[in-house]
Tab-separated table of C-alpha atoms (C1' of nucleotides) in Angstrom:
chain	number	residue	atom	x	y	z
K	1	MET	CA	0.000	0.000	0.000
K	2	GLY	CA	3.081	2.243	0.219
K	3	SER	CA	4.214	4.459	-2.609
K	4	ALA	CA	6.079	2.811	-5.432
K	5	THR	CA	9.456	2.144	-3.828
K	6	ASP	CA	10.756	0.954	-7.125
K	7	ASP	CA	12.981	2.127	-9.892
K	8	LEU	CA	12.321	5.841	-9.541
K	9	THR	CA	15.225	8.119	-8.782
K	10	ALA	CA	15.672	9.032	-5.147
K	11	ARG	CA	14.596	12.560	-5.907
K	12	ALA	CA	11.343	11.367	-7.433
K	13	ARG	CA	10.705	8.960	-4.578
K	14	ILE	CA	11.192	11.769	-2.091
K	15	ARG	CA	8.795	13.999	-3.994
K	16	ASP	CA	6.141	11.288	-4.143
K	17	ALA	CA	6.553	10.541	-0.448
K	18	ALA	CA	6.201	14.247	0.287
K	19	ILE	CA	3.010	14.470	-1.747
K	20	GLU	CA	1.585	11.627	0.294
K	21	LEU	CA	2.536	12.962	3.690
K	22	PHE	CA	1.857	16.618	2.996
K	23	GLY	CA	-1.522	15.487	1.761
K	24	ARG	CA	-2.249	13.133	4.616
K	25	ASP	CA	-0.956	15.233	7.508
K	26	GLY	CA	-0.769	18.749	6.136
K	27	PHE	CA	2.417	20.692	5.465
K	28	GLU	CA	3.121	21.769	9.034
K	29	ARG	CA	2.612	18.398	10.685
K	30	ALA	CA	4.379	16.332	8.069
K	31	ARG	CA	7.993	15.833	9.107
K	32	VAL	CA	10.990	15.764	6.839
K	33	ARG	CA	12.219	12.709	8.729
K	34	ASP	CA	9.055	10.760	7.928
K	35	ILE	CA	9.142	11.758	4.286
K	36	ALA	CA	12.733	10.549	4.137
K	37	GLU	CA	11.840	7.256	5.770
K	38	ARG	CA	8.976	6.658	3.367
K	39	ALA	CA	11.284	7.351	0.449
K	40	GLY	CA	13.920	5.036	1.903
K	41	VAL	CA	16.570	7.723	2.301
K	42	SER	CA	18.007	9.889	5.046
K	43	ALA	CA	16.539	13.204	6.149
K	44	ALA	CA	19.684	14.990	5.071
K	45	LEU	CA	19.249	13.773	1.513
K	46	VAL	CA	15.809	15.315	1.349
K	47	LEU	CA	17.261	18.703	2.191
K	48	HIS	CA	20.233	18.098	-0.068
K	49	HIS	CA	17.949	17.614	-3.063
K	50	PHE	CA	15.361	20.264	-2.359
K	51	GLY	CA	17.126	22.831	-0.197
K	52	SER	CA	14.381	23.212	2.375
K	53	LYS	CA	11.030	21.835	3.400
K	54	GLU	CA	9.376	24.870	1.851
K	55	GLN	CA	11.117	24.326	-1.482
K	56	LEU	CA	10.112	20.694	-1.349
K	57	ARG	CA	6.562	21.908	-1.069
K	58	HIS	CA	7.031	24.075	-4.141
K	59	ALA	CA	8.300	21.080	-6.058
K	60	CYS	CA	5.218	19.099	-5.031
K	61	ASP	CA	2.914	21.951	-6.015
K	62	GLU	CA	4.563	22.133	-9.386
K	63	HIS	CA	4.481	18.393	-9.965
K	64	VAL	CA	0.846	17.893	-8.992
K	65	THR	CA	-0.321	20.928	-10.904
K	66	SER	CA	1.524	19.734	-14.012
K	67	ALA	CA	-0.086	16.323	-13.719
K	68	LEU	CA	-3.482	17.964	-13.469
K	69	PHE	CA	-3.040	20.221	-16.464
K	70	ALA	CA	-1.017	17.836	-18.592
K	71	ARG	CA	-4.069	16.878	-20.584
K	72	LYS	CA	-5.038	20.480	-21.077
K	73	GLU	CA	-2.125	21.031	-23.457
K	74	LEU	CA	-3.635	18.726	-26.037
K	75	LEU	CA	-7.252	19.711	-25.712
K	76	GLN	CA	-9.004	23.028	-25.296
K	77	GLY	CA	-12.107	24.621	-23.893
K	78	ALA	CA	-14.959	22.435	-22.754
K	79	ALA	CA	-13.158	19.241	-23.726
K	80	ALA	CA	-10.181	20.106	-21.499
K	81	ALA	CA	-12.489	21.114	-18.661
K	82	ALA	CA	-14.263	17.767	-18.953
K	83	GLU	CA	-10.932	15.943	-18.931
K	84	ILE	CA	-9.820	17.771	-15.812
K	85	GLN	CA	-13.168	17.115	-14.193
K	86	ALA	CA	-12.769	13.414	-14.933
K	87	TRP	CA	-9.268	13.412	-13.481
K	88	LEU	CA	-10.560	15.064	-10.331
K	89	ALA	CA	-13.166	12.320	-10.063
K	90	ASP	CA	-10.722	9.421	-10.327
K	91	PHE	CA	-10.267	8.910	-6.617
K	92	GLU	CA	-8.872	5.422	-6.947
K	93	GLY	CA	-6.212	6.267	-9.503
K	94	ASN	CA	-5.078	9.625	-8.145
K	95	ARG	CA	-5.743	9.592	-4.417
K	96	PRO	CA	-2.401	10.986	-3.207
K	97	GLN	CA	-2.499	13.794	-5.729
K	98	LEU	CA	-6.127	14.600	-5.008
K	99	THR	CA	-5.517	14.688	-1.284
K	100	TYR	CA	-2.561	16.956	-1.897
K	101	ILE	CA	-4.651	19.239	-4.088
K	102	ALA	CA	-7.235	19.497	-1.348
K	103	ARG	CA	-4.489	20.668	1.018
K	104	MET	CA	-3.250	23.110	-1.599
K	105	LEU	CA	-6.700	24.636	-1.915
K	106	THR	CA	-7.172	25.076	1.818
K	107	GLY	CA	-3.615	26.111	2.590
K	108	ASP	CA	-2.274	29.576	2.073
K	109	SER	CA	0.775	28.944	-0.052
K	110	GLY	CA	-0.334	30.819	-3.149
K	111	ALA	CA	-0.295	27.662	-5.224
K	112	GLY	CA	-3.864	26.930	-4.210
K	113	ALA	CA	-4.950	30.377	-5.304
K	114	GLN	CA	-3.299	29.934	-8.660
K	115	LEU	CA	-4.893	26.538	-9.167
K	116	PHE	CA	-8.330	27.753	-8.236
K	117	ALA	CA	-8.046	30.728	-10.580
K	118	ALA	CA	-7.207	28.338	-13.400
K	119	LEU	CA	-10.214	26.180	-12.560
K	120	VAL	CA	-12.506	29.194	-12.597
K	121	ALA	CA	-11.098	30.314	-15.936
K	122	GLY	CA	-11.637	26.843	-17.371
K	123	THR	CA	-15.164	26.688	-16.020
K	124	ARG	CA	-15.926	30.102	-17.424
K	125	GLN	CA	-14.647	29.129	-20.867
K	126	MET	CA	-16.679	25.933	-20.788
K	127	MET	CA	-19.770	27.946	-19.881
K	128	ASP	CA	-19.241	30.337	-22.769
K	129	GLU	CA	-18.941	27.474	-25.213
K	130	GLN	CA	-21.932	25.598	-23.868
K	131	ILE	CA	-24.050	28.728	-23.876
K	132	ASP	CA	-23.019	29.451	-27.467
K	133	ALA	CA	-23.882	25.867	-28.378
K	134	GLY	CA	-27.290	26.243	-26.768
K	135	VAL	CA	-26.615	23.527	-24.219
K	136	MET	CA	-26.445	25.885	-21.271
K	137	ARG	CA	-28.822	28.669	-20.377
K	138	ASP	CA	-27.530	32.197	-20.617
K	139	VAL	CA	-27.207	32.892	-16.914
K	140	PRO	CA	-27.115	36.549	-15.850
K	141	ASP	CA	-23.734	36.841	-14.060
K	142	ARG	CA	-21.402	34.333	-15.678
K	143	ASP	CA	-18.415	35.245	-13.542
K	144	VAL	CA	-20.286	34.608	-10.331
K	145	VAL	CA	-21.756	31.353	-11.556
K	146	ALA	CA	-18.405	30.142	-12.896
K	147	ALA	CA	-16.697	30.912	-9.606
K	148	HIS	CA	-19.319	29.065	-7.592
K	149	LEU	CA	-19.457	26.115	-9.974
K	150	ALA	CA	-15.711	25.837	-9.495
K	151	THR	CA	-16.159	25.696	-5.719
K	152	TRP	CA	-18.816	23.018	-6.180
K	153	GLY	CA	-16.455	21.085	-8.399
K	154	VAL	CA	-13.694	20.902	-5.831
K	155	ALA	CA	-15.955	20.573	-2.804
K	156	PRO	CA	-15.784	16.738	-2.916
K	157	LEU	CA	-12.014	17.072	-2.620
K	158	VAL	CA	-11.808	19.732	0.036
K	159	LEU	CA	-14.660	18.324	2.116
K	160	GLY	CA	-14.287	14.756	0.930
K	161	GLN	CA	-13.835	13.265	4.372
K	162	HIS	CA	-17.029	14.829	5.685
K	163	LEU	CA	-18.970	14.157	2.524
K	164	ALA	CA	-18.007	10.499	2.632
K	165	ALA	CA	-18.952	10.244	6.297
K	166	ALA	CA	-22.343	11.795	5.589
K	167	LEU	CA	-22.944	9.070	3.021
K	168	GLY	CA	-21.777	6.282	5.286
K	169	ALA	CA	-18.325	5.730	3.806
K	170	ASP	CA	-14.783	6.027	5.113
K	171	GLU	CA	-13.398	8.134	2.302
K	172	MET	CA	-14.392	9.477	-1.063
K	173	SER	CA	-14.438	6.899	-3.824
K	174	GLY	CA	-15.383	6.535	-7.424
K	175	GLU	CA	-18.451	4.658	-6.297
K	176	LEU	CA	-19.563	7.522	-4.082
K	177	TYR	CA	-18.886	9.988	-6.843
K	178	ARG	CA	-20.957	7.975	-9.294
K	179	ARG	CA	-23.798	7.749	-6.806
K	180	SER	CA	-23.714	11.540	-6.635
K	181	THR	CA	-23.474	12.246	-10.334
K	182	LEU	CA	-27.045	11.648	-11.408
K	183	PRO	CA	-28.734	13.442	-8.496
K	184	LEU	CA	-26.461	16.432	-9.021
K	185	MET	CA	-27.039	16.435	-12.774
K	186	ASP	CA	-30.716	16.351	-11.925
K	187	VAL	CA	-30.354	19.376	-9.666
K	188	LEU	CA	-28.308	21.283	-12.229
K	189	THR	CA	-30.751	20.411	-15.001
K	190	HIS	CA	-34.133	20.844	-13.346
K	191	GLY	CA	-33.325	22.880	-10.249
K	192	ILE	CA	-34.509	21.829	-6.827
K	193	TYR	CA	-37.487	24.109	-6.433
K	194	THR	CA	-40.912	23.431	-7.879
K	195	ASP	CA	-41.415	26.999	-9.013
K	196	ASP	CA	-39.754	30.399	-8.886
K	197	ARG	CA	-41.424	31.641	-5.711
K	198	LEU	CA	-38.202	31.757	-3.714
K	199	PHE	CA	-36.297	33.143	-6.653
K	200	ARG	CA	-38.782	35.991	-7.158
K	201	THR	CA	-38.809	36.760	-3.462
K	202	ALA	CA	-35.029	37.009	-3.452
K	203	GLN	CA	-35.250	39.153	-6.563
K	204	GLU	CA	-37.611	41.595	-4.904
K	205	VAL	CA	-35.454	41.832	-1.811
K	206	LEU	CA	-32.177	42.276	-3.655
K	207	GLU	CA	-33.354	44.372	-6.584
K	208	PRO	CA	-35.955	46.708	-5.160
J	1	MET	CA	-9.774	46.554	14.627
J	2	GLY	CA	-8.444	44.213	17.327
J	3	SER	CA	-10.689	42.006	19.370
J	4	ALA	CA	-12.629	43.652	22.124
J	5	THR	CA	-9.878	44.258	24.690
J	6	ASP	CA	-12.457	45.446	27.103
J	7	ASP	CA	-14.289	44.247	30.140
J	8	LEU	CA	-14.229	40.556	29.302
J	9	THR	CA	-12.554	38.191	31.725
J	10	ALA	CA	-8.992	37.249	30.852
J	11	ARG	CA	-10.156	33.745	30.066
J	12	ALA	CA	-12.697	35.031	27.558
J	13	ARG	CA	-10.190	37.425	26.005
J	14	ILE	CA	-7.733	34.565	25.555
J	15	ARG	CA	-10.390	32.420	23.927
J	16	ASP	CA	-11.392	35.189	21.533
J	17	ALA	CA	-7.769	35.886	20.658
J	18	ALA	CA	-7.261	32.185	20.014
J	19	ILE	CA	-10.280	32.053	17.713
J	20	GLU	CA	-8.799	34.904	15.725
J	21	LEU	CA	-5.309	33.510	15.417
J	22	PHE	CA	-6.260	29.862	14.972
J	23	GLY	CA	-8.563	31.085	12.236
J	24	ARG	CA	-6.100	33.416	10.601
J	25	ASP	CA	-2.968	31.264	10.782
J	26	GLY	CA	-4.262	27.767	11.376
J	27	PHE	CA	-3.829	25.766	14.556
J	28	GLU	CA	-0.250	24.625	13.976
J	29	ARG	CA	1.168	27.969	12.963
J	30	ALA	CA	-0.632	30.035	15.566
J	31	ARG	CA	1.585	30.455	18.623
J	32	VAL	CA	0.488	30.497	22.212
J	33	ARG	CA	2.742	33.507	22.773
J	34	ASP	CA	0.940	35.537	20.109
J	35	ILE	CA	-2.452	34.562	21.433
J	36	ALA	CA	-1.330	35.683	24.881
J	37	GLU	CA	-0.045	38.977	23.554
J	38	ARG	CA	-3.258	39.676	21.689
J	39	ALA	CA	-5.231	38.961	24.849
J	40	GLY	CA	-2.914	41.190	26.866
J	41	VAL	CA	-1.662	38.427	29.183
J	42	SER	CA	1.367	36.186	29.537
J	43	ALA	CA	1.805	32.909	27.712
J	44	ALA	CA	1.854	31.056	31.001
J	45	LEU	CA	-1.599	32.323	31.855
J	46	VAL	CA	-2.991	30.881	28.654
J	47	LEU	CA	-1.774	27.445	29.650
J	48	HIS	CA	-2.864	28.012	33.239
J	49	HIS	CA	-6.440	28.573	32.140
J	50	PHE	CA	-6.722	25.980	29.413
J	51	GLY	CA	-4.120	23.359	30.259
J	52	SER	CA	-2.643	23.016	26.800
J	53	LYS	CA	-2.815	24.454	23.333
J	54	GLU	CA	-4.907	21.475	22.278
J	55	GLN	CA	-7.418	22.016	25.065
J	56	LEU	CA	-7.574	25.661	24.127
J	57	ARG	CA	-8.570	24.516	20.699
J	58	HIS	CA	-11.329	22.381	22.157
J	59	ALA	CA	-12.639	25.386	24.065
J	60	CYS	CA	-12.684	27.405	20.851
J	61	ASP	CA	-14.460	24.618	18.974
J	62	GLU	CA	-17.059	24.455	21.687
J	63	HIS	CA	-17.567	28.204	21.865
J	64	VAL	CA	-17.882	28.761	18.132
J	65	THR	CA	-20.163	25.784	17.652
J	66	SER	CA	-22.402	26.983	20.463
J	67	ALA	CA	-22.610	30.432	18.918
J	68	LEU	CA	-23.581	28.870	15.616
J	69	PHE	CA	-26.295	26.647	17.038
J	70	ALA	CA	-27.552	29.014	19.717
J	71	ARG	CA	-30.449	30.084	17.538
J	72	LYS	CA	-31.315	26.514	16.747
J	73	GLU	CA	-32.541	25.943	20.308
J	74	LEU	CA	-35.423	28.346	19.814
J	75	LEU	CA	-36.400	27.448	16.289
J	76	GLN	CA	-36.688	24.174	14.460
J	77	GLY	CA	-36.486	22.631	11.036
J	78	ALA	CA	-36.359	24.862	8.001
J	79	ALA	CA	-36.579	28.039	10.074
J	80	ALA	CA	-33.501	27.064	12.083
J	81	ALA	CA	-31.648	26.054	8.927
J	82	ALA	CA	-32.445	29.442	7.399
J	83	GLU	CA	-31.219	31.191	10.542
J	84	ILE	CA	-27.974	29.269	10.478
J	85	GLN	CA	-27.583	29.989	6.797
J	86	ALA	CA	-28.057	33.690	7.486
J	87	TRP	CA	-25.481	33.571	10.288
J	88	LEU	CA	-23.013	31.889	7.956
J	89	ALA	CA	-23.581	34.699	5.457
J	90	ASP	CA	-22.935	37.547	7.897
J	91	PHE	CA	-19.277	37.977	7.055
J	92	GLU	CA	-19.029	41.447	8.528
J	93	GLY	CA	-20.533	40.565	11.889
J	94	ASN	CA	-18.958	37.162	12.418
J	95	ARG	CA	-15.707	37.152	10.499
J	96	PRO	CA	-13.440	35.666	13.190
J	97	GLN	CA	-15.901	32.897	13.946
J	98	LEU	CA	-16.491	32.159	10.272
J	99	THR	CA	-12.794	32.007	9.549
J	100	TYR	CA	-12.398	29.682	12.491
J	101	ILE	CA	-15.219	27.476	11.256
J	102	ALA	CA	-13.536	27.248	7.870
J	103	ARG	CA	-10.408	25.966	9.619
J	104	MET	CA	-12.490	23.535	11.643
J	105	LEU	CA	-13.999	22.098	8.487
J	106	THR	CA	-10.669	21.629	6.748
J	107	GLY	CA	-8.744	20.503	9.814
J	108	ASP	CA	-8.822	17.002	11.179
J	109	SER	CA	-9.764	17.604	14.787
J	110	GLY	CA	-13.099	15.803	14.787
J	111	ALA	CA	-14.965	18.993	15.599
J	112	GLY	CA	-15.234	19.786	11.911
J	113	ALA	CA	-16.704	16.375	11.213
J	114	GLN	CA	-19.277	16.833	13.939
J	115	LEU	CA	-20.214	20.268	12.678
J	116	PHE	CA	-20.572	19.120	9.098
J	117	ALA	CA	-22.728	16.185	10.137
J	118	ALA	CA	-25.033	18.600	11.939
J	119	LEU	CA	-25.240	20.811	8.871
J	120	VAL	CA	-26.135	17.849	6.677
J	121	ALA	CA	-28.808	16.764	9.135
J	122	GLY	CA	-30.257	20.270	9.187
J	123	THR	CA	-30.206	20.479	5.411
J	124	ARG	CA	-31.856	17.109	5.121
J	125	GLN	CA	-34.622	18.116	7.536
J	126	MET	CA	-35.170	21.355	5.652
J	127	MET	CA	-35.462	19.409	2.403
J	128	ASP	CA	-38.033	17.054	3.873
J	129	GLU	CA	-40.148	19.951	5.042
J	130	GLN	CA	-39.890	21.872	1.803
J	131	ILE	CA	-40.707	18.805	-0.240
J	132	ASP	CA	-43.724	18.123	1.964
J	133	ALA	CA	-44.784	21.736	1.529
J	134	GLY	CA	-44.464	21.429	-2.229
J	135	VAL	CA	-41.771	24.071	-2.435
J	136	MET	CA	-39.015	21.662	-3.337
J	137	ARG	CA	-39.063	18.915	-5.938
J	138	ASP	CA	-38.933	15.369	-4.699
J	139	VAL	CA	-35.357	14.601	-5.677
J	140	PRO	CA	-34.407	10.941	-6.035
J	141	ASP	CA	-31.581	10.517	-3.495
J	142	ARG	CA	-32.216	12.981	-0.697
J	143	ASP	CA	-29.208	11.978	1.361
J	144	VAL	CA	-26.831	12.599	-1.496
J	145	VAL	CA	-28.408	15.913	-2.395
J	146	ALA	CA	-28.479	17.066	1.228
J	147	ALA	CA	-24.812	16.195	1.676
J	148	HIS	CA	-23.779	18.068	-1.438
J	149	LEU	CA	-26.002	21.059	-0.705
J	150	ALA	CA	-24.244	21.239	2.659
J	151	THR	CA	-20.863	21.334	0.931
J	152	TRP	CA	-22.149	24.072	-1.359
J	153	GLY	CA	-23.374	25.987	1.647
J	154	VAL	CA	-19.997	26.061	3.360
J	155	ALA	CA	-17.941	26.383	0.195
J	156	PRO	CA	-17.900	30.217	0.455
J	157	LEU	CA	-16.331	29.792	3.878
J	158	VAL	CA	-13.821	27.086	3.107
J	159	LEU	CA	-12.820	28.528	-0.261
J	160	GLY	CA	-13.731	32.109	0.558
J	161	GLN	CA	-10.304	33.533	-0.186
J	162	HIS	CA	-10.209	32.029	-3.659
J	163	LEU	CA	-13.838	32.795	-4.373
J	164	ALA	CA	-13.319	36.423	-3.455
J	165	ALA	CA	-10.194	36.644	-5.602
J	166	ALA	CA	-12.064	35.187	-8.563
J	167	LEU	CA	-14.609	37.973	-8.195
J	168	GLY	CA	-12.026	40.699	-7.828
J	169	ALA	CA	-12.213	41.182	-4.076
J	170	ASP	CA	-9.762	40.779	-1.214
J	171	GLU	CA	-11.973	38.682	1.023
J	172	MET	CA	-15.518	37.413	1.233
J	173	SER	CA	-18.044	40.052	2.187
J	174	GLY	CA	-21.749	40.494	2.551
J	175	GLU	CA	-21.713	42.435	-0.694
J	176	LEU	CA	-20.084	39.561	-2.547
J	177	TYR	CA	-22.499	37.129	-0.981
J	178	ARG	CA	-25.469	39.206	-2.039
J	179	ARG	CA	-24.100	39.468	-5.564
J	180	SER	CA	-24.001	35.674	-5.609
J	181	THR	CA	-27.406	35.037	-4.099
J	182	LEU	CA	-29.646	35.719	-7.070
J	183	PRO	CA	-27.535	33.925	-9.699
J	184	LEU	CA	-27.310	30.900	-7.433
J	185	MET	CA	-31.029	30.967	-6.670
J	186	ASP	CA	-31.508	31.128	-10.411
J	187	VAL	CA	-29.329	28.044	-10.905
J	188	LEU	CA	-31.079	26.152	-8.128
J	189	THR	CA	-34.500	27.126	-9.457
J	190	HIS	CA	-34.121	26.737	-13.212
J	191	GLY	CA	-30.991	24.658	-13.552
J	192	ILE	CA	-28.163	25.657	-15.827
J	193	TYR	CA	-28.899	23.441	-18.811
J	194	THR	CA	-31.399	24.235	-21.510
J	195	ASP	CA	-32.734	20.711	-21.641
J	196	ASP	CA	-32.119	17.260	-20.183
J	197	ARG	CA	-29.769	15.996	-22.891
J	198	LEU	CA	-26.769	15.768	-20.562
J	199	PHE	CA	-28.900	14.386	-17.762
J	200	ARG	CA	-30.289	11.628	-19.958
J	201	THR	CA	-26.870	10.799	-21.303
J	202	ALA	CA	-25.556	10.451	-17.771
J	203	GLN	CA	-28.588	8.356	-16.917
J	204	GLU	CA	-27.920	5.954	-19.754
J	205	VAL	CA	-24.279	5.611	-18.816
J	206	LEU	CA	-24.867	5.125	-15.112
J	207	GLU	CA	-28.089	3.104	-15.203
J	208	PRO	CA	-27.673	0.812	-18.183
V	1	DG	C1'	-4.905	34.961	38.995
V	2	DT	C1'	-0.906	36.462	37.024
V	3	DC	C1'	3.872	36.958	36.160
V	4	DT	C1'	9.183	35.790	35.042
V	5	DA	C1'	12.351	32.426	34.220
V	6	DT	C1'	13.416	27.991	32.669
V	7	DA	C1'	13.061	23.081	31.330
V	8	DT	C1'	12.074	20.017	27.673
V	9	DA	C1'	11.074	18.319	23.362
V	10	DA	C1'	10.686	18.467	18.564
V	11	DT	C1'	12.378	19.532	14.106
V	12	DG	C1'	14.471	21.931	10.236
V	13	DA	C1'	18.918	22.543	8.736
V	14	DT	C1'	24.172	22.016	8.464
V	15	DA	C1'	29.010	19.861	8.580
V	16	DG	C1'	31.799	16.720	7.035
V	17	DA	C1'	33.033	11.829	5.936
V	18	DC	C1'	32.570	8.257	2.368
N	1	DG	C1'	24.751	11.099	-4.115
N	2	DT	C1'	24.224	9.530	0.288
N	3	DC	C1'	25.005	8.909	5.102
N	4	DT	C1'	25.769	9.857	10.468
N	5	DA	C1'	26.145	13.069	13.875
N	6	DT	C1'	25.169	17.512	15.509
N	7	DC	C1'	23.593	22.285	15.752
N	8	DA	C1'	20.370	25.896	16.409
N	9	DT	C1'	15.933	27.418	16.732
N	10	DT	C1'	11.492	27.469	18.017
N	11	DA	C1'	7.500	26.611	20.888
N	12	DT	C1'	4.927	24.146	24.357
N	13	DA	C1'	4.830	23.403	28.934
N	14	DT	C1'	6.294	23.747	33.962
N	15	DA	C1'	8.140	25.780	38.496
N	16	DG	C1'	7.765	28.849	41.658
N	17	DA	C1'	7.352	33.744	43.292
N	18	DC	C1'	3.990	37.506	44.111
DNA sequence: GTCTATATAATGATAGAC
DNA sequence: GTCTATCATTATATAGAC
């Protein structure tokens, strides 16, 4: 169940071990010594390769972000957004990276901010295309909707532990995600309210 | 702009200072010394009153959670859920508490899990009532929808910094929240898709 | 209750050999 | 590149006086 302690270079093994432990324990509580142990090297070698714990974090940020956007290079627009969305839903195949990304998004290292901005931009572009194609309604404030849709997209990562618990599971999984897909598509397609009473009330309050 | 350095007992001032700094910096990075300074006491007194940094955290968890659910005692069901939702939207009045709650939800102290479970339960109860009243559609998997609606509800807290940045602001505010309200009500009322093409496609894939 | 001074422990980082 | 041994710093926690 450990990380691949195989034919990777020591540097790569250290980085992968760091992604796991930073993700599992958070940056502050993860110890360089433990990362070294998991990578099968000494603590000094970790610092030798990366300079400092902070720079090791940067390297992890960079590596995970690259993995996430790798597929974006080839595709564009809605297709790329869908690819990224699928990657974010592959809990079994990408768990260490996804856990790390969740920490990135809730930490304050700047990398999380950058990532989120990219997700919003991608969501916004996808909306524009889908609205042009007549698949999506022309919502009034696209920036606001894109930003919130992005938060909804990463919510299963950032709040995955709680979400899983609420649904009777130990951790997020592809199965749980699939169980959620249809009900959420239903909500996003038909709304949850039977009519626009609440909407019109809010409208009257906010736009007098 | 500091916390009320007024006629509160030292113990209460320490607790409030801790809520601010735990929220701002996170539990690990916040230092007992700084909390003491902000409360206008010595570091030793902090430990004298609370025993340890960890127990201080428990006291903060307890205090913030009580503040959040105080209004639930008097009301019930959808009314209480609406009250709590309103409290969670009052960024100006409750910023330190809200920031602390965001840390609770993304930390792994157990208090966040408990809080989220309560929010899901409240959301679920509200759904039941609104569906009975004919205000809300009878969605297929209520547990799943309630859990995700709860994540959407706290997303502006947990990802507030990024959300604000995406909308050109420094931090979440009541203004930003109000700007979001109507577009989100619109999404939740009418959906974002023009028809149920995507929904039916998903249905065919997931329920063969 | 509140302080000053100090003990103790943990951990990131460095020095230097191989 | 990699290790062992050690340093230096930081922060929680305690002792004991007032």
